[in-house]
Coordinates of C-alpha atoms in Angstrom, one line a residue:
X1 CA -11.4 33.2 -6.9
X2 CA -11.7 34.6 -10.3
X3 CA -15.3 34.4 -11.8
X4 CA -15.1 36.9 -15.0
X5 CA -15.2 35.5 -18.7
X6 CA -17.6 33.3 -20.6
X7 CA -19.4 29.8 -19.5
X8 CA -16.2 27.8 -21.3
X9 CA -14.0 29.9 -18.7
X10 CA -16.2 29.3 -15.7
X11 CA -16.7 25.8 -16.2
X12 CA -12.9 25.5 -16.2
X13 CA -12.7 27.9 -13.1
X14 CA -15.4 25.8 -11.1
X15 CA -13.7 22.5 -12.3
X16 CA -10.7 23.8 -11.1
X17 CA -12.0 25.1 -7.6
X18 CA -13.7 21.4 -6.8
X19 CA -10.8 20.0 -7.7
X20 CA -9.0 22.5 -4.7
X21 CA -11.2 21.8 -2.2
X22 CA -11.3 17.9 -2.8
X23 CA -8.1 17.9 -2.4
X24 CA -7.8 19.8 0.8
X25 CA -10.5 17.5 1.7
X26 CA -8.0 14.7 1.4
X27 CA -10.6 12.8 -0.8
X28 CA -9.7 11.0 -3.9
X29 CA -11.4 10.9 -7.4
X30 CA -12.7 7.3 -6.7
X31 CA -14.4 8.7 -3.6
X32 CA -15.9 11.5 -5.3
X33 CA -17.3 9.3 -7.8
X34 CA -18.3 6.6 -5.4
X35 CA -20.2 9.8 -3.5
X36 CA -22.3 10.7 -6.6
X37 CA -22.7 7.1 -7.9
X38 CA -20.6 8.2 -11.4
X39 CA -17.4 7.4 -13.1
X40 CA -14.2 8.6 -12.3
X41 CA -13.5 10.1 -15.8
X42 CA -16.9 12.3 -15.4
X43 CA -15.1 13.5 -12.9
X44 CA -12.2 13.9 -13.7
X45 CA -14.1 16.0 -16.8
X46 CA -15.8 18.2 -14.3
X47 CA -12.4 19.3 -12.7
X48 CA -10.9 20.1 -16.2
X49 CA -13.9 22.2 -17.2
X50 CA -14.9 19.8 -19.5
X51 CA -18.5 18.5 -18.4
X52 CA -21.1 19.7 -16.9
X53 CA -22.5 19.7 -13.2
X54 CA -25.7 19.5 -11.7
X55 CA -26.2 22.8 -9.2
X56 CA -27.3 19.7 -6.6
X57 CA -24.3 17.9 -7.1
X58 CA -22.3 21.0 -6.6
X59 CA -23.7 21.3 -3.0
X60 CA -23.5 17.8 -2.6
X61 CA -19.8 18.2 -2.5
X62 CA -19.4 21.4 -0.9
X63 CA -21.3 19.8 2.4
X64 CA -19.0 16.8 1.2
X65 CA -15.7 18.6 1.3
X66 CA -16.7 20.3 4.7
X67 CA -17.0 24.0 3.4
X68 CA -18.7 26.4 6.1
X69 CA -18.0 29.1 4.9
X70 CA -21.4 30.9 3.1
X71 CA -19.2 33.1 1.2
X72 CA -17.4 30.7 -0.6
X73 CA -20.5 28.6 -0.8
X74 CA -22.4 31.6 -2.4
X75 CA -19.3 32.2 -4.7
X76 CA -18.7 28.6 -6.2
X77 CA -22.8 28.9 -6.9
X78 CA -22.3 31.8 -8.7
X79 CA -19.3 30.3 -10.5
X80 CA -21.7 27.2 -11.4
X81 CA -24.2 29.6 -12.6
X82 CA -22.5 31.4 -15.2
X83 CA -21.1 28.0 -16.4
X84 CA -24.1 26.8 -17.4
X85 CA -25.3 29.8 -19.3
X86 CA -24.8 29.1 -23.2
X87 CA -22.4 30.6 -25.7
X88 CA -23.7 31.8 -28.9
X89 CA -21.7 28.8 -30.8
X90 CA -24.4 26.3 -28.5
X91 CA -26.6 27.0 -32.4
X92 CA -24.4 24.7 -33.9
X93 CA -23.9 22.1 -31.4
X94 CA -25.8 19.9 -34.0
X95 CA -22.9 19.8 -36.6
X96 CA -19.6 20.8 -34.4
X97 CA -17.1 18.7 -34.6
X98 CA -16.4 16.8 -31.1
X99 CA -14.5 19.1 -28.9
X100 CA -15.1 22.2 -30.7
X101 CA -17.4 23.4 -28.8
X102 CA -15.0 23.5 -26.0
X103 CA -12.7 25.2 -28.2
X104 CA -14.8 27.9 -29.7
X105 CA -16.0 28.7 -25.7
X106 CA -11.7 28.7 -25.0
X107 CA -11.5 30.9 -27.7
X108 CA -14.3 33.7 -27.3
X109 CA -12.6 33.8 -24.3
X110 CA -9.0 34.4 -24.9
X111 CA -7.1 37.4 -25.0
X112 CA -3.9 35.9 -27.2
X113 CA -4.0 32.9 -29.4
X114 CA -0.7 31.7 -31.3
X115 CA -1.3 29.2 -33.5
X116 CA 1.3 27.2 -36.5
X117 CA -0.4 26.1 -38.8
X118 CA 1.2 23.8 -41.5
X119 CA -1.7 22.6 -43.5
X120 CA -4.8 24.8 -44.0
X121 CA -4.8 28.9 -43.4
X122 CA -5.8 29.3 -39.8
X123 CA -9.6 29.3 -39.2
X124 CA -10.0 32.8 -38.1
X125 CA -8.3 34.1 -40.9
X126 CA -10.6 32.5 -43.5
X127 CA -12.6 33.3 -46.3
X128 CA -16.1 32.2 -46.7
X129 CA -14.9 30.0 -50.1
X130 CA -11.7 28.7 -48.8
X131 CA -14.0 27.6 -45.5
X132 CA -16.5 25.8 -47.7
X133 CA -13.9 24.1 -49.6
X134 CA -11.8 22.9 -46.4
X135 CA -15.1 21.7 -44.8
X136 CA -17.1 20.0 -47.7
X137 CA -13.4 17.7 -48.5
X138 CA -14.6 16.6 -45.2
X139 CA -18.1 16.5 -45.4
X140 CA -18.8 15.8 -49.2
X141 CA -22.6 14.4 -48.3
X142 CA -23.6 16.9 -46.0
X143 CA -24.3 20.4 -47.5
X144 CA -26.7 21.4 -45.0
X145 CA -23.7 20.8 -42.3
X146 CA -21.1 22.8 -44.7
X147 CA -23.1 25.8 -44.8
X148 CA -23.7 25.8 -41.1
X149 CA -19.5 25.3 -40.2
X150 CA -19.2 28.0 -42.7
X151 CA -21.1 30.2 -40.8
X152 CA -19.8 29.1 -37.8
X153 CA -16.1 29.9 -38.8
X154 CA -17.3 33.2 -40.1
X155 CA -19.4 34.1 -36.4
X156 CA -15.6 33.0 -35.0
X157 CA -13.6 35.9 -36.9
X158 CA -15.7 38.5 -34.8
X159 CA -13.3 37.9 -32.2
X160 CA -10.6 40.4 -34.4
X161 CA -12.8 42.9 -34.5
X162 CA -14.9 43.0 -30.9
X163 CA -14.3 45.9 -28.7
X164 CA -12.8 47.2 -26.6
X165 CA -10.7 44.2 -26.8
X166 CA -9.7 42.5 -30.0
X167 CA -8.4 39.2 -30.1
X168 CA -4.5 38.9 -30.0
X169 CA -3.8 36.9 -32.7
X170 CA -0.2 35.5 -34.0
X171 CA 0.1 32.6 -36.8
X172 CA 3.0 30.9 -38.4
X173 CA 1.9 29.4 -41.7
X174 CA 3.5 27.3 -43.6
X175 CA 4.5 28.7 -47.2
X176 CA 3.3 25.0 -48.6
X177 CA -0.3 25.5 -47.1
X178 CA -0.5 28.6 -48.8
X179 CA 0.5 27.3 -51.7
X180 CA -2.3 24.5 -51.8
X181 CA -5.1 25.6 -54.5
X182 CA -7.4 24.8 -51.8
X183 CA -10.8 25.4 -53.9
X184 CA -9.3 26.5 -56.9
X185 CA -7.0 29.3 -58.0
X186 CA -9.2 32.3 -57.9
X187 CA -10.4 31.2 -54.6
X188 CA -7.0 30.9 -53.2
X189 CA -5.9 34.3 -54.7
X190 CA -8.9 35.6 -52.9
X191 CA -7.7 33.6 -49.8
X192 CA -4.2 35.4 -50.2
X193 CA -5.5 38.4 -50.9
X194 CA -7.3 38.5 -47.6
X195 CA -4.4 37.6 -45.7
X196 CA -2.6 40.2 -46.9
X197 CA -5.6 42.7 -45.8
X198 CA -5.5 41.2 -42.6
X199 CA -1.9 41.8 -41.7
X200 CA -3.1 45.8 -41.5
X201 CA -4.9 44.9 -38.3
X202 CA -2.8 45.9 -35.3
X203 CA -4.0 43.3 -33.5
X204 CA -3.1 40.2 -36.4
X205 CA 0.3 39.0 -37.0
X206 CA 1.4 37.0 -39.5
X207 CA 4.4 34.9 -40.5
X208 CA 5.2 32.3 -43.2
X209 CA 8.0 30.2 -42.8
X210 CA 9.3 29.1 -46.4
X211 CA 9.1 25.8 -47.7
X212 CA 12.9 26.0 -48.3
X213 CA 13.5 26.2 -44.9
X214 CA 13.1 22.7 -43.9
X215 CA 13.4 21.2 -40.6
X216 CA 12.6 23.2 -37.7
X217 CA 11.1 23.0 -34.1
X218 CA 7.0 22.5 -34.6
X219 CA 7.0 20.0 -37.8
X220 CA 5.2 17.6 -35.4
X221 CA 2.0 19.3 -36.0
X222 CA -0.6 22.0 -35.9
X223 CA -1.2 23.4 -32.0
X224 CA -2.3 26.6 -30.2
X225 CA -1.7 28.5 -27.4
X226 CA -4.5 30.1 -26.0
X227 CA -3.9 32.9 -23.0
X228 CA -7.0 34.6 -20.8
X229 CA -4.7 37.0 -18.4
X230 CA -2.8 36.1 -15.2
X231 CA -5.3 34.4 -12.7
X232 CA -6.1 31.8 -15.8
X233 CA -3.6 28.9 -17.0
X234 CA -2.4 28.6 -20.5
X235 CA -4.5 26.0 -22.4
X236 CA -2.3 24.7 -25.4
X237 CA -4.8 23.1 -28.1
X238 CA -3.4 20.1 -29.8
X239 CA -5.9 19.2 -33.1
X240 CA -5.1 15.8 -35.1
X241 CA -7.8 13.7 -37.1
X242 CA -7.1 11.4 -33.6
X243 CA -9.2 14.2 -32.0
X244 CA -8.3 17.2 -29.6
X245 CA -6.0 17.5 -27.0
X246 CA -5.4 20.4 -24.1
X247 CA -3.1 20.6 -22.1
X248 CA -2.8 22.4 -19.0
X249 CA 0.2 21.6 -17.0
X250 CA 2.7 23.4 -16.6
X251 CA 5.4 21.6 -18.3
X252 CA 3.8 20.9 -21.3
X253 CA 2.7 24.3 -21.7
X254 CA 6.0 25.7 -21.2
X255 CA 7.3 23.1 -23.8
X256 CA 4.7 24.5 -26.5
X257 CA 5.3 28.1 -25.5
X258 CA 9.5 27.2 -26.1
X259 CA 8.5 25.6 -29.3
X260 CA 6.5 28.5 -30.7
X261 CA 9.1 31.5 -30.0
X262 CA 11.6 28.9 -31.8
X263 CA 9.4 28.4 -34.6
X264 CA 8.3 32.7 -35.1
X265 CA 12.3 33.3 -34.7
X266 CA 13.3 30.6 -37.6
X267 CA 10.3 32.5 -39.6
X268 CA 10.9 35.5 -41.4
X269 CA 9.7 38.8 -39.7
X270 CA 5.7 39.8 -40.0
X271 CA 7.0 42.9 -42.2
X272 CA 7.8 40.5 -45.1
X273 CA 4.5 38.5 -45.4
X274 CA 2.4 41.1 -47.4
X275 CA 5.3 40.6 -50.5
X276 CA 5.5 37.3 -49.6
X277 CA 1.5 36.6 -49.6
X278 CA 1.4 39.1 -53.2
X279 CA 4.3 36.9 -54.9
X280 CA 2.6 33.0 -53.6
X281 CA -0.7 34.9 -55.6
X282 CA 1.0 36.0 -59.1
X283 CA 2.8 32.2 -59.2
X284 CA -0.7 30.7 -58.6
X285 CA -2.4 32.9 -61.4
X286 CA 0.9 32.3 -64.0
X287 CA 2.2 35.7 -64.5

């Protein structure tokens, strides 16, 4: 049982361990939530890593499930524990967005995202400007919660330079997002111009598939695949103005993964995007 990474990553590892047990338990959801007097979908929550548990409740179930064994009793505690310590995004748990929290905990504790992206310049890859303009179209009241996301989405891009390990990162934007004077034109070239930096970490690759290409495999929307090693699952992240979506099943994430290595093959290769990124900035500014 795997207990290494950060309290998003536990939570989703002791999620997924109840969930084990019940079911070698032969008990149902229903039961569970009949047990603790709750609903089935807190529940079902807790065994996707997606709400908390009390350390009682935990027990509760443990006894519950018929586990004997003090070693795995001492290691599903320890489990719970680090899943309830806080990650340093809990600061701005007054403004985030629903769901991103949960993303920002996935995220810190990746070791490869892939992201398309068709609309906006992927949030990692930001600048302070172009995030302020993105966020206050959204929140055109709220300056207070603009400069707080900003710094928020500027805290996030740490992840490309931590050490020892980097964040893996690999984008496909599209050439029309890039092409959006999002904030103006000398914020945009400033946007393009840090793309273009950003491409000279070893760790960052990027592609831009041309407007001229047209139809190809991931027009149905903006998604990423996030990947913490090999004892941890795959979490696909699905973002809409419906709200967020993860997926963990195999199938699904197997589909997304197809989908992605269709859409960087139909894209042209990493080594083009600095020319590409320099020419998009010269037809903004006219010359």
């Amino acid at each position: 049982m795997a207990t290494a990474g950060g309290p998003t990553l536990r939570r989703r590892q002791l999620g997924a361990e109840l969930r084990r047990l019940r079911e070698h338990a032969g008990k149902r959801i229903e039961d569970v939530a009949a047990h603790l007097e709750c609903s089935m979908s807190k529940i079902s929550r807790v065994e996707t890593g997606q709400a908390p548990i009390k350390a009682r409740d935990v027990r509760d179930l443990l006894q519950w499930y018929g586990v004997t064994e003090p070693e795995l009793t001492e290691a599903v505690m320890l489990i719970h524990k680090g899943a309830q310590q806080q990650g340093w995004w809990a600061h701005y748990n007054e403004v985030l967005p629903s769901g991103m929290a949960t993303y920002a905990g996935l995220e810190a504790d990746a070791s490869v995202l892939r992201s398309y992206e068709p609309t906006f310049v992927h949030g990692l890859l930001q600048t302070a400007d172009y995030a302020r303009a993105v966020i206050a179209a959204v929140r055109p009241n709220e300056p207070y919660e603009v400069d707080q996301l900003v710094r928020f989405r500027k805290e996030r891009q740490a992840l490309l330079t931590r050490t020892p390990e980097p964040l893996e990162l690999w984008v496909v934007v599209e050439e029309s997002a890039l092409r959006r004077p999002v904030g103006g034109t000398e914020v945009m070239v400033d946007q393009l111009e840090h793309l273009a930096r950003a491409t000279e970490l070893p760790n960052v690759t990027i592609q831009i598939m041309p407007t001229a290409k047209g139809a190809h495999a991931a027009l149905a929307g903006t998604f990423s695949l996030l990947e913490f090693g090999p004892r941890e699952p795959t979490v696909v992240y699905v973002n809409s103005i419906a709200g967020n979506v993860y997926l963990e099943k195999e199938r699904d994430v197997r589909t997304f993964i197809q989908t992605f290595d269709l859409v960087r093959a139909a894209a042209p290769d990493p080594q083009e995007t600095p020319t590409t990124l320099e020419r998009i900035a010269r037809e903004m500014q006219g010359s």
